[in-house]
Short mmCIF file of C-alpha atoms in Angstrom, two decimals:
data_model
loop_
_atom_site.label_atom_id
_atom_site.label_comp_id
_atom_site.label_asym_id
_atom_site.label_seq_id
_atom_site.Cartn_x
_atom_site.Cartn_y
_atom_site.Cartn_z
CA UNK A 1 -7.96 3.31 11.76
CA UNK A 2 -5.14 1.22 10.21
CA UNK A 3 -2.97 2.51 13.32
CA UNK A 4 -4.52 -0.60 15.12
CA UNK A 5 -2.63 -2.87 12.54
CA UNK A 6 0.55 -0.84 12.88
CA UNK A 7 0.33 -1.18 16.71
CA UNK A 8 0.04 -4.81 16.42
CA UNK A 9 3.11 -4.82 14.26
CA UNK A 10 5.00 -2.80 16.58
CA UNK A 11 4.02 -5.17 19.66
CA UNK A 12 4.85 -8.19 17.76
CA UNK A 13 8.39 -6.81 16.88
CA UNK A 14 8.89 -5.46 20.36
CA UNK A 15 7.74 -8.63 22.09
CA UNK A 16 10.06 -10.70 19.91
CA UNK A 17 13.08 -8.46 21.16
CA UNK A 18 11.86 -9.05 24.83
CA UNK A 19 11.54 -12.86 24.10
CA UNK A 20 15.09 -13.17 22.96
CA UNK A 21 16.73 -10.79 25.52
CA UNK A 22 14.41 -11.24 28.41
CA UNK A 23 12.51 -8.66 30.46
CA UNK A 24 9.88 -6.17 30.05
CA UNK A 25 9.87 -3.50 27.38
CA UNK A 26 10.24 0.02 28.66
CA UNK A 27 10.45 2.17 25.57
CA UNK A 28 10.02 1.57 21.80
CA UNK A 29 11.87 4.07 19.52
CA UNK A 30 10.05 4.61 16.37
CA UNK A 31 10.98 6.73 13.37
CA UNK A 32 7.88 7.69 11.40
CA UNK A 33 8.05 10.19 8.54
CA UNK A 34 4.93 12.43 7.59
CA UNK A 35 4.73 10.49 4.21
CA UNK A 36 4.37 7.29 6.01
CA UNK A 37 0.69 7.59 6.30
CA UNK A 38 0.50 6.93 9.94
CA UNK A 39 -0.68 9.39 12.59
CA UNK A 40 1.74 9.45 15.70
CA UNK A 41 -1.05 10.58 18.08
CA UNK A 42 -3.31 7.71 16.90
CA UNK A 43 -0.32 5.33 17.60
CA UNK A 44 0.09 6.75 21.04
CA UNK A 45 -3.53 6.33 21.75
CA UNK A 46 -4.04 2.80 20.36
CA UNK A 47 -0.81 1.13 21.54
CA UNK A 48 -1.75 0.81 25.24
CA UNK A 49 -5.02 -1.01 24.12
CA UNK A 50 -2.88 -3.47 22.23
CA UNK A 51 -0.02 -3.76 24.66
CA UNK A 52 -2.34 -4.44 27.75
CA UNK A 53 -1.37 -7.88 29.33
CA UNK A 54 1.69 -8.33 27.36
CA UNK A 55 5.46 -7.77 27.99
CA UNK A 56 4.77 -4.20 26.36
CA UNK A 57 2.26 -3.17 28.86
CA UNK A 58 3.13 0.46 29.98
CA UNK A 59 5.91 0.59 27.35
CA UNK A 60 6.39 4.26 26.06
CA UNK A 61 6.29 4.94 22.40
CA UNK A 62 9.02 7.47 21.50
CA UNK A 63 8.18 8.49 17.91
CA UNK A 64 10.93 10.57 16.08
CA UNK A 65 9.38 12.50 12.98
CA UNK A 66 12.08 13.15 10.28
CA UNK A 67 11.42 16.27 8.03
CA UNK A 68 10.58 15.57 4.45
CA UNK A 69 13.71 16.17 2.32
CA UNK A 70 14.00 15.98 -1.52
CA UNK A 71 16.79 16.15 -4.01
CA UNK A 72 16.29 18.04 -7.27
CA UNK A 73 16.96 15.93 -10.49
CA UNK A 74 17.20 19.21 -12.28
CA UNK A 75 19.44 21.49 -10.20
CA UNK A 76 20.58 19.00 -7.58
CA UNK A 77 19.66 21.13 -4.54
CA UNK A 78 18.55 19.31 -1.37
CA UNK A 79 15.66 21.09 0.35
CA UNK A 80 13.16 20.47 3.26
CA UNK A 81 9.56 20.57 1.78
CA UNK A 82 5.97 20.14 2.94
CA UNK A 83 4.49 16.48 2.64
CA UNK A 84 2.00 17.70 -0.01
CA UNK A 85 4.32 19.83 -1.93
CA UNK A 86 7.35 17.98 -3.00
CA UNK A 87 8.79 20.73 -5.15
CA UNK A 88 12.41 21.47 -5.12
CA UNK A 89 13.06 24.62 -2.86
CA UNK A 90 15.79 25.77 -5.05
CA UNK A 91 14.32 25.92 -8.52
CA UNK A 92 10.66 24.84 -8.10
CA UNK A 93 10.87 21.58 -10.25
CA UNK A 94 8.74 18.68 -9.45
CA UNK A 95 11.18 16.10 -10.68
CA UNK A 96 12.74 15.34 -7.31
CA UNK A 97 13.69 12.19 -5.30
CA UNK A 98 12.56 11.75 -1.77
CA UNK A 99 15.56 11.58 0.50
CA UNK A 100 13.54 11.40 3.87
CA UNK A 101 10.12 11.44 5.11
CA UNK A 102 8.43 8.14 4.31
CA UNK A 103 10.15 6.11 6.98
CA UNK A 104 8.20 3.70 9.09
CA UNK A 105 10.71 2.04 11.22
CA UNK A 106 11.32 0.43 14.63
CA UNK A 107 14.77 1.87 15.48
CA UNK A 108 15.21 0.19 18.93
CA UNK A 109 13.57 -1.41 21.97
CA UNK A 110 14.54 -0.63 25.46
CA UNK A 111 14.29 -3.31 28.16
CA UNK A 112 14.15 -3.06 31.88
CA UNK A 113 17.10 -4.50 33.64
CA UNK A 114 14.96 -6.78 35.70
CA UNK A 115 15.31 -10.16 34.52
CA UNK A 116 18.27 -12.19 32.91
CA UNK A 117 18.39 -13.00 29.41
CA UNK A 118 16.65 -16.30 28.50
CA UNK A 119 18.49 -16.88 25.11
CA UNK B 1 6.51 -21.57 6.41
CA UNK B 2 3.36 -20.70 4.54
CA UNK B 3 0.78 -23.40 5.79
CA UNK B 4 -1.48 -23.11 2.87
CA UNK B 5 0.95 -23.69 0.01
CA UNK B 6 4.05 -25.07 1.82
CA UNK B 7 6.36 -22.25 0.41
CA UNK B 8 9.14 -20.88 2.71
CA UNK B 9 8.70 -17.28 1.72
CA UNK B 10 6.26 -16.45 4.42
CA UNK B 11 8.50 -17.49 7.38
CA UNK B 12 7.57 -14.87 9.85
CA UNK B 13 10.60 -15.50 12.07
CA UNK B 14 11.81 -12.26 13.25
CA UNK B 15 15.65 -11.69 13.38
CA UNK B 16 16.21 -9.96 16.84
CA UNK B 17 19.76 -10.47 17.57
CA UNK B 18 20.53 -6.59 17.43
CA UNK B 19 23.41 -4.81 19.11
CA UNK B 20 22.79 -4.28 22.85
CA UNK B 21 23.51 -1.02 24.57
CA UNK B 22 23.71 -1.20 28.38
CA UNK B 23 22.28 2.08 29.67
CA UNK B 24 22.04 3.14 33.35
CA UNK B 25 18.46 2.08 33.67
CA UNK B 26 18.34 -0.94 31.27
CA UNK B 27 19.11 -2.39 27.94
CA UNK B 28 18.47 -0.88 24.44
CA UNK B 29 18.43 -3.45 21.67
CA UNK B 30 18.98 -2.07 18.19
CA UNK B 31 16.23 -3.33 15.69
CA UNK B 32 16.33 -0.84 12.67
CA UNK B 33 13.63 -2.54 10.61
CA UNK B 34 10.49 -1.61 8.76
CA UNK B 35 7.42 -1.66 11.08
CA UNK B 36 5.47 -3.63 8.57
CA UNK B 37 8.20 -6.23 7.96
CA UNK B 38 5.81 -9.18 8.42
CA UNK B 39 3.24 -7.72 5.81
CA UNK B 40 6.07 -6.86 3.60
CA UNK B 41 7.43 -10.38 3.72
CA UNK B 42 3.94 -11.87 3.00
CA UNK B 43 3.73 -9.37 -0.03
CA UNK B 44 6.82 -10.66 -1.24
CA UNK B 45 5.67 -14.04 -0.80
CA UNK B 46 2.65 -13.17 -2.87
CA UNK B 47 4.56 -11.56 -5.62
CA UNK B 48 6.69 -14.80 -6.02
CA UNK B 49 3.35 -16.58 -6.57
CA UNK B 50 2.18 -13.97 -9.29
CA UNK B 51 5.42 -13.94 -11.03
CA UNK B 52 5.71 -17.81 -11.24
CA UNK B 53 2.42 -17.76 -12.85
CA UNK B 54 3.01 -14.73 -15.17
CA UNK B 55 0.21 -12.78 -13.62
CA UNK B 56 0.19 -8.92 -13.71
CA UNK B 57 -1.42 -7.80 -10.27
CA UNK B 58 -3.03 -4.35 -10.12
CA UNK B 59 -3.91 -2.86 -6.75
CA UNK B 60 -6.73 -0.47 -7.38
CA UNK B 61 -7.36 2.14 -4.82
CA UNK B 62 -9.65 5.18 -4.37
CA UNK B 63 -12.16 6.73 -2.24
CA UNK B 64 -15.53 4.79 -1.82
CA UNK B 65 -17.64 5.41 -5.04
CA UNK B 66 -15.01 6.72 -7.37
CA UNK B 67 -15.96 3.88 -9.82
CA UNK B 68 -13.65 1.15 -9.34
CA UNK B 69 -16.10 -1.65 -9.78
CA UNK B 70 -17.67 0.01 -12.83
CA UNK B 71 -14.16 0.45 -14.41
CA UNK B 72 -13.50 -3.24 -13.89
CA UNK B 73 -16.82 -4.27 -15.44
CA UNK B 74 -16.11 -2.19 -18.41
CA UNK B 75 -12.51 -3.56 -18.54
CA UNK B 76 -13.60 -7.19 -18.32
CA UNK B 77 -15.88 -6.74 -21.29
CA UNK B 78 -13.32 -4.51 -23.36
CA UNK B 79 -10.48 -7.12 -22.94
CA UNK B 80 -12.52 -10.34 -23.57
CA UNK B 81 -10.40 -12.77 -25.60
CA UNK B 82 -7.38 -10.43 -25.15
CA UNK B 83 -6.67 -10.83 -21.46
CA UNK B 84 -8.25 -13.11 -18.90
CA UNK B 85 -9.04 -11.14 -15.75
CA UNK B 86 -9.72 -11.98 -12.36
CA UNK B 87 -10.61 -9.86 -9.36
CA UNK B 88 -10.15 -9.90 -5.51
CA UNK B 89 -12.75 -7.64 -3.99
CA UNK B 90 -12.19 -6.05 -0.70
CA UNK B 91 -15.17 -4.56 1.20
CA UNK B 92 -16.14 -4.24 4.78
CA UNK B 93 -19.41 -6.24 4.04
CA UNK B 94 -21.36 -7.98 1.20
CA UNK B 95 -20.55 -9.97 -1.89
CA UNK B 96 -22.15 -7.29 -4.19
CA UNK B 97 -19.02 -6.32 -5.98
CA UNK B 98 -17.86 -10.00 -6.65
CA UNK B 99 -21.35 -10.63 -8.00
CA UNK B 100 -20.93 -7.66 -10.40
CA UNK B 101 -17.60 -8.92 -11.56
CA UNK B 102 -18.84 -12.54 -12.14
CA UNK B 103 -21.87 -10.98 -14.00
CA UNK B 104 -19.42 -9.30 -16.21
CA UNK B 105 -17.79 -12.60 -16.85
CA UNK B 106 -14.58 -12.84 -14.75
CA UNK B 107 -13.53 -14.88 -11.59
CA UNK B 108 -13.96 -12.95 -8.46
CA UNK B 109 -12.99 -13.60 -4.78
CA UNK B 110 -14.74 -11.54 -2.14
CA UNK B 111 -12.76 -10.59 1.00
CA UNK B 112 -14.94 -9.06 3.57
CA UNK B 113 -12.84 -7.36 6.10
CA UNK B 114 -15.40 -6.75 8.83
CA UNK B 115 -14.36 -3.32 10.23
CA UNK B 116 -11.00 -3.30 8.75
CA UNK B 117 -10.22 -0.40 6.60
CA UNK B 118 -7.63 -1.87 4.32
CA UNK B 119 -6.55 -5.22 2.80
CA UNK B 120 -3.28 -6.62 3.97
CA UNK B 121 -0.84 -9.32 2.33
CA UNK B 122 -2.25 -12.10 4.50
CA UNK B 123 -5.83 -11.42 3.32
CA UNK B 124 -4.60 -11.49 -0.33
CA UNK B 125 -2.67 -14.62 0.28
CA UNK B 126 -5.63 -16.46 1.44
CA UNK B 127 -7.61 -15.36 -1.46
CA UNK B 128 -5.09 -16.07 -4.10
CA UNK B 129 -5.16 -19.69 -3.34
CA UNK B 130 -8.66 -19.78 -4.25
CA UNK B 131 -7.77 -18.70 -7.80
CA UNK B 132 -6.49 -20.84 -10.73
CA UNK B 133 -3.43 -18.18 -11.18
CA UNK B 134 -2.13 -19.95 -14.28
CA UNK B 135 -5.44 -19.16 -16.11
CA UNK B 136 -5.09 -15.51 -15.33
CA UNK B 137 -3.47 -12.58 -17.14
CA UNK B 138 -4.29 -9.75 -15.01
CA UNK B 139 -5.58 -9.89 -11.45
CA UNK B 140 -7.16 -6.69 -10.05
CA UNK B 141 -7.23 -6.23 -6.25
CA UNK B 142 -10.01 -3.84 -5.59
CA UNK B 143 -8.93 -2.38 -2.41
CA UNK B 144 -11.24 -1.09 0.40
CA UNK B 145 -12.54 2.29 -0.73
CA UNK B 146 -10.31 4.53 1.33
CA UNK B 147 -7.78 7.10 0.47
CA UNK B 148 -5.60 6.75 3.65
CA UNK B 149 -5.04 3.19 5.06
CA UNK B 150 -4.77 1.05 1.92
CA UNK B 151 -1.73 3.27 0.88
CA UNK B 152 0.53 1.71 3.66
CA UNK B 153 0.19 -1.95 2.91
CA UNK B 154 2.04 -3.61 0.15
CA UNK B 155 -0.11 -6.75 -1.12
CA UNK B 156 2.38 -8.11 -3.55
CA UNK B 157 0.94 -6.06 -6.42
CA UNK B 158 3.12 -4.94 -9.37
CA UNK B 159 1.21 -1.51 -10.04
CA UNK B 160 -0.97 0.60 -8.03
CA UNK B 161 -3.75 2.44 -9.77
CA UNK B 162 -5.43 5.19 -7.99
CA UNK B 163 -8.83 6.50 -9.30
CA UNK B 164 -9.97 10.15 -8.79
CA UNK B 165 -13.52 10.78 -9.88
CA UNK B 166 -14.51 14.13 -11.26
CA UNK B 167 -17.27 14.29 -8.45
CA UNK B 168 -14.59 14.44 -5.74
CA UNK B 169 -12.71 17.71 -6.16
CA UNK B 170 -9.47 18.20 -8.13
CA UNK B 171 -7.39 18.84 -4.90
CA UNK B 172 -7.58 15.29 -3.65
CA UNK B 173 -3.86 14.69 -4.24
CA UNK B 174 -2.99 17.68 -2.21
CA UNK B 175 -5.27 16.45 0.64
CA UNK B 176 -4.18 12.78 0.58
CA UNK B 177 -0.51 12.75 -0.58
CA UNK B 178 0.52 9.46 0.65
CA UNK B 179 -1.94 7.62 -1.52
CA UNK B 180 -1.47 9.79 -4.63
CA UNK B 181 2.35 9.50 -4.20
CA UNK B 182 1.84 5.59 -4.44
CA UNK B 183 0.21 5.81 -7.76
CA UNK B 184 1.81 4.12 -10.87
CA UNK B 185 -1.14 5.27 -12.91
CA UNK B 186 -3.68 7.96 -11.95
CA UNK B 187 -7.20 7.50 -13.50
CA UNK B 188 -9.44 10.50 -13.58
CA UNK B 189 -12.77 8.73 -13.52
CA UNK B 190 -16.54 9.58 -14.58
CA UNK B 191 -15.36 12.06 -17.08
CA UNK B 192 -18.75 12.05 -18.64
CA UNK B 193 -19.94 13.97 -15.52
CA UNK B 194 -17.43 16.69 -15.81
CA UNK B 195 -19.77 19.16 -17.29
CA UNK B 196 -22.45 18.28 -14.66
CA UNK B 197 -20.20 18.79 -11.90
CA UNK B 198 -18.75 22.05 -13.22
CA UNK B 199 -15.64 22.75 -11.06
CA UNK B 200 -13.48 19.88 -11.55
CA UNK B 201 -10.43 20.91 -13.75
CA UNK B 202 -8.29 18.05 -14.83
CA UNK B 203 -5.19 20.49 -15.22
CA UNK B 204 -5.62 21.33 -11.61
CA UNK B 205 -5.62 17.87 -10.41
CA UNK B 206 -2.64 17.05 -12.67
CA UNK B 207 -0.76 20.01 -11.09
CA UNK B 208 -1.65 18.74 -7.54
CA UNK B 209 -0.54 15.31 -8.66
CA UNK B 210 2.77 16.45 -10.11
CA UNK B 211 3.48 18.51 -6.92
CA UNK B 212 3.82 15.11 -5.13
CA UNK B 213 6.78 14.42 -7.60
CA UNK B 214 4.88 11.64 -9.13
CA UNK B 215 5.80 11.27 -12.90
CA UNK B 216 3.20 8.54 -13.37
CA UNK B 217 0.84 8.72 -16.30
CA UNK B 218 -2.69 10.25 -16.12
CA UNK B 219 -5.66 8.92 -17.95
CA UNK B 220 -9.17 10.40 -18.31
CA UNK B 221 -11.83 7.54 -18.32
CA UNK B 222 -15.53 7.38 -18.52
CA UNK B 223 -16.32 3.61 -18.05
CA UNK B 224 -19.90 4.32 -18.81
CA UNK B 225 -19.35 5.89 -22.08
CA UNK B 226 -16.14 4.16 -23.06
CA UNK B 227 -14.05 7.37 -23.41
CA UNK B 228 -10.43 6.80 -22.71
CA UNK B 229 -10.87 2.94 -22.44
CA UNK B 230 -8.63 2.23 -25.33
CA UNK B 231 -5.43 3.83 -23.62
CA UNK B 232 -6.35 2.24 -20.38
CA UNK B 233 -6.55 -1.31 -22.18
CA UNK B 234 -3.17 -0.54 -23.91
CA UNK B 235 -1.60 0.23 -20.52
CA UNK B 236 -2.87 -3.13 -19.16
CA UNK B 237 -1.57 -5.06 -22.23
CA UNK B 238 1.93 -3.49 -22.07
CA UNK B 239 2.29 -3.95 -18.33
CA UNK B 240 1.06 -7.52 -18.71
CA UNK B 241 3.62 -8.17 -21.54
CA UNK B 242 6.34 -6.97 -19.20
CA UNK B 243 5.34 -9.38 -16.42
CA UNK B 244 4.77 -12.59 -18.89
CA UNK B 245 7.74 -14.83 -19.04
CA UNK B 246 9.25 -15.64 -22.25
CA UNK B 247 7.25 -18.67 -23.69
CA UNK B 248 4.30 -18.38 -21.42
CA UNK B 249 0.82 -18.49 -23.16
CA UNK B 250 -1.61 -15.75 -23.32
CA UNK B 251 -5.50 -16.17 -23.51
CA UNK B 252 -5.92 -16.35 -27.32
CA UNK B 253 -2.61 -18.04 -28.34
#
């Protein structure tokens, strides 16, 4: 359950944004690829436990899951593939470069318009 | 600032002056950063320590019972006089593995994580300050036995070595793509048991591994019988030579 550690990292970054810009956190927008090794459902389950009593209490986690895409080093095709089968959809080669699918990013934080910024 | 060694690397200040969009119901602050940014910074800090001392750091990962500690014991005995080895041991409980490593003749620090399923860069940082890095050529970090969680956390290592024992099933790379994609070297371990197990096929394991687009080398090793150890030691010596700044001394010089 490393999702607990991941949730603590989300909380820390979102709380830092709230500290600078003021207000409570309404929504945290994440981008987590299938190859990040993080289970979105486990994050959604765990985050409220970590966020209780903080500026992120009741904040929603919006998790966008990009598709896994590879670029073939042999034929140059860019194709969408399964996370455990990173083979070129064009020629079947395994010599491919990952273009998307391993992201683990916090894209933005939405804050309620209730308090003035305390910067 | 790192409060153990005083370096500036581990400064965990988070830059939050993102662009602000005003929406109908509130404000949206653009962040656009890695979620594990703090761990990543601490890992870079660890790497700076390791690089300054010319130490090759290898993060050893596998499921529990794949033979990580046995491989280390055999390695320590095999490279005696050639490379000075130290080990950071990660387990939920006990000092047992650190005791085994010390018994084999190397420095060992045990991290007991309690219930945590992986090591993180902060834990490794605390451990590295208990080691005399300048007297080490290769530092192994034996991660918690787990094919899921350790893959997501950079510790400051230079190389990831993942073990797959023949008793586990040759489709493990297909089941745990994140871990096996991270491998810079795949070790197929306990090869002396291949005949007894019967249905583990190295070629099938290799195929599943390559299907993750991982071009890394694969070694078949029996730590107990010594098969494949020479190629493994050769890999370590080469990787270490790559890390050692010109002019820095090695064990037997």
